[in-house]
CSV table of C-alpha atoms in Angstrom, one decimal:
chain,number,residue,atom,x,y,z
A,1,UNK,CA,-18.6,-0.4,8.6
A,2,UNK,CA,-15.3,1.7,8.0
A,3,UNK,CA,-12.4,0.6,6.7
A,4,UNK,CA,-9.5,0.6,9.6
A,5,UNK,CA,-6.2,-0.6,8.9
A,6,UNK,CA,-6.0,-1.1,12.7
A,7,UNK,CA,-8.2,-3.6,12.5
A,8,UNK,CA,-6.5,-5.4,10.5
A,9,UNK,CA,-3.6,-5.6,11.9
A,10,UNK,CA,-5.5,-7.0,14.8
A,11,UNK,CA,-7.4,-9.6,12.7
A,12,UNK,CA,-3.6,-10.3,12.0
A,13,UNK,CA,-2.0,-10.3,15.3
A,14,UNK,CA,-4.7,-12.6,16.5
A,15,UNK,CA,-3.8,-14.9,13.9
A,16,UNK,CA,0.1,-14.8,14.8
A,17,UNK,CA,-0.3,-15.4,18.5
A,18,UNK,CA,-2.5,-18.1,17.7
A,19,UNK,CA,-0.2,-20.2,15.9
A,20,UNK,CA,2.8,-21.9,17.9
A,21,UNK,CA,6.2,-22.0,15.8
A,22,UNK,CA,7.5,-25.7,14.8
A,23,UNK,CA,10.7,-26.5,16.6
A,24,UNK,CA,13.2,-24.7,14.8
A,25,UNK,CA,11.2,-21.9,12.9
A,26,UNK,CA,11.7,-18.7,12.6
A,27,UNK,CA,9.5,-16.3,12.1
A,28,UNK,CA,10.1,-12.2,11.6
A,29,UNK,CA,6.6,-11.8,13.7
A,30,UNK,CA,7.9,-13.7,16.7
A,31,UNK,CA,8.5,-10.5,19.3
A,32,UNK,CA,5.3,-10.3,18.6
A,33,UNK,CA,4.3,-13.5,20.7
A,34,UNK,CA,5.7,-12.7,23.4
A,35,UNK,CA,4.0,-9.7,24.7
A,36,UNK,CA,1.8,-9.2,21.3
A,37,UNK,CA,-0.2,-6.0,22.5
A,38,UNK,CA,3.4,-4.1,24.0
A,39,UNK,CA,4.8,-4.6,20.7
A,40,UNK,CA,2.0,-3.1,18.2
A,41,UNK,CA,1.4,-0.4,21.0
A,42,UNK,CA,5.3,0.6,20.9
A,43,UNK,CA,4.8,0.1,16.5
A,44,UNK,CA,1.9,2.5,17.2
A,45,UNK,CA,3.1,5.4,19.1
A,46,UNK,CA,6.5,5.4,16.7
A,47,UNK,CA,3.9,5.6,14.0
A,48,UNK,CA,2.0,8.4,15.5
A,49,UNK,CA,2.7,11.9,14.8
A,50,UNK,CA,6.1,12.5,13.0
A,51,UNK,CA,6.8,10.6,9.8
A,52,UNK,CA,8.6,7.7,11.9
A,53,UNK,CA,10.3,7.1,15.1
A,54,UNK,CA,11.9,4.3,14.5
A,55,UNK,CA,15.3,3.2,12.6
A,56,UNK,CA,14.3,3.1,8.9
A,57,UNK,CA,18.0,1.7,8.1
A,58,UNK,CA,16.6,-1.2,9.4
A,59,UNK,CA,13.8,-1.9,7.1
A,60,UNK,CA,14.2,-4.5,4.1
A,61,UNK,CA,12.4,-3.6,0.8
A,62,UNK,CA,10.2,-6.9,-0.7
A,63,UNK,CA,11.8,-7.9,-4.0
A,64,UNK,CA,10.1,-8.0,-7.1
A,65,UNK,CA,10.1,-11.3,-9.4
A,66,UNK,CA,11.7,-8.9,-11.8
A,67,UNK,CA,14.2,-6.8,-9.6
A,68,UNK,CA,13.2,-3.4,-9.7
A,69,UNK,CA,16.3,-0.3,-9.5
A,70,UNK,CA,17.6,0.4,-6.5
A,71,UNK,CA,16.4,3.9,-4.6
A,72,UNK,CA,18.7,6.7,-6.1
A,73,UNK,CA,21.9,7.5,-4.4
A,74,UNK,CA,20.9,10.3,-1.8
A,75,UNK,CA,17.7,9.4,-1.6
A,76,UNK,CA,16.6,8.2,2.2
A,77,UNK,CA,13.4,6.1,3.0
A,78,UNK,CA,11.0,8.6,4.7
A,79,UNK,CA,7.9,6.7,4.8
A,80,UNK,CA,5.6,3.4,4.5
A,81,UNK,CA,2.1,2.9,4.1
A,82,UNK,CA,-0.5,0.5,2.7
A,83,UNK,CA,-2.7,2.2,0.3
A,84,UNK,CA,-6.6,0.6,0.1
A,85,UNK,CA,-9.2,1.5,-3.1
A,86,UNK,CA,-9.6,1.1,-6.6
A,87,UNK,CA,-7.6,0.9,-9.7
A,88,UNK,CA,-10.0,2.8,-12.6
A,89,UNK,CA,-10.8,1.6,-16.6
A,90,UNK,CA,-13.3,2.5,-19.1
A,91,UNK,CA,-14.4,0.8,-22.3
A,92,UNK,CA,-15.6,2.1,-25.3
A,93,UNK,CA,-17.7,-0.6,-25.6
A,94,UNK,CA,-19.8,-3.5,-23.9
A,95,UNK,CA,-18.3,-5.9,-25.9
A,96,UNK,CA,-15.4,-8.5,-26.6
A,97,UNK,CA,-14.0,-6.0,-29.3
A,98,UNK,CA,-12.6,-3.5,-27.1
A,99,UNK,CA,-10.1,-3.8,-23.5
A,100,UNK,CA,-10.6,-1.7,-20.9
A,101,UNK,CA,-8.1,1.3,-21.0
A,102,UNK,CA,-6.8,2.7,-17.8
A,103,UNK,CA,-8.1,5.9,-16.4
A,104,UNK,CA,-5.7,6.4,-12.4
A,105,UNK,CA,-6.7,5.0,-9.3
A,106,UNK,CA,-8.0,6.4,-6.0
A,107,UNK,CA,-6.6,5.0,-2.8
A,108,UNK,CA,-6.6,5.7,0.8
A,109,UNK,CA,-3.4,5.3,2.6
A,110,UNK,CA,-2.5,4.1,6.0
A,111,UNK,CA,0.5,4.7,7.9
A,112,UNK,CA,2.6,0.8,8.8
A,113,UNK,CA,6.0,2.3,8.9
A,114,UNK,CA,7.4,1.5,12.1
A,115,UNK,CA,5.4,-2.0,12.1
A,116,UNK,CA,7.0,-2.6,8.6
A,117,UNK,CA,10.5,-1.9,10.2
A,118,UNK,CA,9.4,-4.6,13.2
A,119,UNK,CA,7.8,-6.9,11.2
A,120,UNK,CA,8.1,-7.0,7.7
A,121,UNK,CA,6.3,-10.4,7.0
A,122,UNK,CA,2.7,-9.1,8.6
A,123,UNK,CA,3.1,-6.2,6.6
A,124,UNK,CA,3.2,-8.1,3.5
A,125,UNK,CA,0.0,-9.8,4.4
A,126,UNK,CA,-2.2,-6.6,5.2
A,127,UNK,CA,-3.1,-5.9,1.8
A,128,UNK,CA,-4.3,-9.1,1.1
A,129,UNK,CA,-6.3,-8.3,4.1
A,130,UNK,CA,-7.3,-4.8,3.2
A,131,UNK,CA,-8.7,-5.6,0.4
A,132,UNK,CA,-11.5,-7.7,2.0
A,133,UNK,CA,-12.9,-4.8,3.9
A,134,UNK,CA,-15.4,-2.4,2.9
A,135,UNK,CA,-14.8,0.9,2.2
A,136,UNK,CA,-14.9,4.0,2.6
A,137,UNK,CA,-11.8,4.0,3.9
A,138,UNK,CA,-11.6,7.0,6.7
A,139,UNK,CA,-10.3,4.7,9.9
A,140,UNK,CA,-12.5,3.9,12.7
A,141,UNK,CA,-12.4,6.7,15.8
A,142,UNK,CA,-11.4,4.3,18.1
A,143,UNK,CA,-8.8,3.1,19.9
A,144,UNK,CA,-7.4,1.0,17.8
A,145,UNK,CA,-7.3,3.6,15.1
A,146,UNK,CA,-5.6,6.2,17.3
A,147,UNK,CA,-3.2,4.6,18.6
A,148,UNK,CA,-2.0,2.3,15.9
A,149,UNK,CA,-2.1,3.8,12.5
A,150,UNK,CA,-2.6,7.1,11.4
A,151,UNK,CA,-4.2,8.1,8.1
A,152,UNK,CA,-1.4,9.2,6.1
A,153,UNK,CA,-3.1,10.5,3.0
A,154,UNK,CA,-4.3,9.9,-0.2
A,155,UNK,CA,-3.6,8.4,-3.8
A,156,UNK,CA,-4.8,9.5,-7.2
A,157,UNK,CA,-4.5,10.8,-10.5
A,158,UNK,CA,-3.8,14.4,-11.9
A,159,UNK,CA,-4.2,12.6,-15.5
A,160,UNK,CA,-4.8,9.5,-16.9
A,161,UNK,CA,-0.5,8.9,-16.5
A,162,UNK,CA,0.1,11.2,-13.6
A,163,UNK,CA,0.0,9.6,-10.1
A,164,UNK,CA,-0.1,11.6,-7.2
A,165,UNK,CA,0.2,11.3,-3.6
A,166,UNK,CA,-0.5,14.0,-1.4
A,167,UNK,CA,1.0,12.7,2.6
A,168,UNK,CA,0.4,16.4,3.6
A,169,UNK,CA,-2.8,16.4,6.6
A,170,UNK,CA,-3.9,18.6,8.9
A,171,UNK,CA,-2.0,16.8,11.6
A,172,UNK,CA,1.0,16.5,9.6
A,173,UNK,CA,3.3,17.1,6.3
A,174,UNK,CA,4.7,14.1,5.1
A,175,UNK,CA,5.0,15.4,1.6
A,176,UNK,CA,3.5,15.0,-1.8
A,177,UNK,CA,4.0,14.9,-5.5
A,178,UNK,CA,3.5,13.6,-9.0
A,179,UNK,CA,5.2,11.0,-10.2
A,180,UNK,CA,5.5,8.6,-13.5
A,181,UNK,CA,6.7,4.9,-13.9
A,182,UNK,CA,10.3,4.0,-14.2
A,183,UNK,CA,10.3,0.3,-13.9
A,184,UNK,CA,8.0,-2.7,-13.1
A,185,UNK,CA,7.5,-6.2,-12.5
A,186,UNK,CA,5.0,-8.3,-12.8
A,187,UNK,CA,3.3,-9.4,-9.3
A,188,UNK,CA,4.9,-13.1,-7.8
A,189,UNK,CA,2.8,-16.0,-8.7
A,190,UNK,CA,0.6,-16.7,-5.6
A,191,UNK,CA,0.0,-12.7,-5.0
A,192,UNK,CA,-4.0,-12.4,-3.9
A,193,UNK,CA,-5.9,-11.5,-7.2
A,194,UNK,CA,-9.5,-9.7,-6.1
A,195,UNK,CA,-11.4,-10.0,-2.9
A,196,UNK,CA,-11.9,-13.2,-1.2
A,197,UNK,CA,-9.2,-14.1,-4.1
A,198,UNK,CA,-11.4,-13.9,-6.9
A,199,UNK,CA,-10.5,-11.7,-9.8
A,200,UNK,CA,-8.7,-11.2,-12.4
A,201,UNK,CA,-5.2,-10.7,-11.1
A,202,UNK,CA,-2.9,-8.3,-8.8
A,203,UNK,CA,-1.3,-5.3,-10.8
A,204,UNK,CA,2.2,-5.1,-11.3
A,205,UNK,CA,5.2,-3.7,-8.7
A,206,UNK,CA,6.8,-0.4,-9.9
A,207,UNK,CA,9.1,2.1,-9.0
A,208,UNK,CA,7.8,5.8,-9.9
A,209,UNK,CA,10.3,8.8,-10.0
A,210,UNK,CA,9.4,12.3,-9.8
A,211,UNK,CA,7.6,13.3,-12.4
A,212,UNK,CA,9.7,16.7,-14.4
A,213,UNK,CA,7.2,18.0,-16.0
A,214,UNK,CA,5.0,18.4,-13.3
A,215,UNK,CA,4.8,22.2,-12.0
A,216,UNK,CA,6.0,21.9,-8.2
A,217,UNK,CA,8.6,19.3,-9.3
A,218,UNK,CA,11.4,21.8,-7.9
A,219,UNK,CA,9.4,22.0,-4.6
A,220,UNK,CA,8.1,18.4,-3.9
A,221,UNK,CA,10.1,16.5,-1.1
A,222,UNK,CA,8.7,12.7,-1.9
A,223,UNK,CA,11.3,12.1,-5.2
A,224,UNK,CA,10.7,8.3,-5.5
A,225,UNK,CA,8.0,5.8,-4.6
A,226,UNK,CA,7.7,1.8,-4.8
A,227,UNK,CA,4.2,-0.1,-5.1
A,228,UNK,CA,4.8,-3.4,-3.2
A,229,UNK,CA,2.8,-6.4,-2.2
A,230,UNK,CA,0.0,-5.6,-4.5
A,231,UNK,CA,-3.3,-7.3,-4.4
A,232,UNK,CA,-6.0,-7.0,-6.7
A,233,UNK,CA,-6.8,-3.9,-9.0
A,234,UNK,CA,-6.7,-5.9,-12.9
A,235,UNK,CA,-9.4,-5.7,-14.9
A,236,UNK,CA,-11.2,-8.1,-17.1
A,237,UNK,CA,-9.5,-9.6,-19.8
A,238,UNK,CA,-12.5,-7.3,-22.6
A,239,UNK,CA,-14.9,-4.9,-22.3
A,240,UNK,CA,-17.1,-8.1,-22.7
A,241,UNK,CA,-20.7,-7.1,-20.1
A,242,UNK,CA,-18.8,-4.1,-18.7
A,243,UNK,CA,-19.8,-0.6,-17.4
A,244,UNK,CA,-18.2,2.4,-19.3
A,245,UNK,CA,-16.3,3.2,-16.2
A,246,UNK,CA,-15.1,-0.1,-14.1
A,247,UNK,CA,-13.5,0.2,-10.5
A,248,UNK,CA,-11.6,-2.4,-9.6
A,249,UNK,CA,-10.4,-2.8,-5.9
A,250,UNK,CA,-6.7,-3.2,-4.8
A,251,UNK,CA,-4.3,-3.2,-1.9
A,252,UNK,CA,-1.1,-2.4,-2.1
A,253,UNK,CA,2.2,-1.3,0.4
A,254,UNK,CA,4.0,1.8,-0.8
A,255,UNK,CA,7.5,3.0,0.2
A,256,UNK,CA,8.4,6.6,-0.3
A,257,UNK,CA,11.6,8.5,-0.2
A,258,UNK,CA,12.7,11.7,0.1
């Protein structure tokens, strides 16, 4: 089975239309009760094809436990995805004498900007979701897939410091760059910490910035990025039983801007 972020999102919706509101609840989900498929088709085609479609003035960052720094002045919100895969270690050893050092991450990433803008709350709760399904992570060719989400690109490492997101497809050019961390916060108690919640933890929010040193840095559009909603991706406490390399899987939501 693939891994579709659509599919998801309709686990999800099923969920929400499901479950009547108490008398004098709110909810940021509730247009979608009313006419549940409209709404994620409209999310869907604004998604589809350009970067968004929709009014991304409108859209309200999560907030860290630990408040991370605002987006720079002149910078605009271009994009927002959910990013599925693994968080990467190694350990020198196979014992409780070493800790597993961090080597990147490889992740898949799924576009959930519009959606995000309509409905922040189910957004927060896909990769919690995401990271329950199997990967590899290249979305279903089906309908659902199509006309929801597109695949918006990829996450990984040019060095063991040096993430890098590359939003540029055949289908389209979001943008793409290296980055390094500015800030972070530890994940809010309650966050999911593995699959099926079992593990050892979700890693922490951060804000990257573009990274200087990095050769295209003059060129690259995508300037600063957030990891959000993260679930999953720590390691063991020690190298205690381990492999030399150990792939740990996370979920997170990532918002870029340009």
């Amino acid at each position: 089975m693939q891994f579709s972020l659509a599919l998801v999102l309709l686990h999800l919706l099923f969920f929400v239309v499901a479950t009547p509101i108490a008398h004098g609840e709110t909810s940021d989900v509730t247009p979608l009760r009313a006419n549940p498929r409209r709404s994620v088709d409209d999310a869907g085609r604004r998604n589809k094809g350009t970067v968004c479609q929709c009014d991304l003035s409108k859209a309200q960052m999560p907030q860290a436990p630990t408040p991370l720094p605002s987006p720079s002045t002149g910078l605009t919100l271009t994009h927002i995805a959910i990013g599925r895969g693994t968080q990467n270690y190694t350990c020198a050893t196979n014992d409780s004498t070493t800790v597993p050092a961090a080597f990147g991450a490889l992740a898949s990433l799924f576009n959930v900007t519009c959606v995000d803008v309509d409905s922040p709350g189910l957004v927060a709760q896909l990769p919690g979701i995401a990271l329950n399904l199997p990967i590899p992570f290249t979305p279903a060719v089906d309908h659902a897939a199509e006309n929801f989400f597109d695949y918006s690109g990829a996450h990984f490492f040019l060095d063991n410091t040096t993430p890098y997101f590359n939003l540029n497809t055949a289908t389209h050019q979001y943008g793409s760059g290296a980055f390094k961390k500015l800030a972070a916060s530890n994940a809010p108690a309650g966050s999911i910490v593995g699959p099926h919640n079992k593990g050892n933890g979700a890693v922490p929010w951060l804000k990257l910035t573009a990274d200087t040193a990095y050769a295209d840095y003059t060129s690259q559009t995508l300037k600063e990025v957030y990891r959000l909603n993260t679930a999953g991706g720590s390691p063991p406490p020690t190298c205690a039983g381990q492999q030399p390399k150990i792939f740990v899987p996370y979920s997170a939501e990532y918002w870029f801007y340009s």
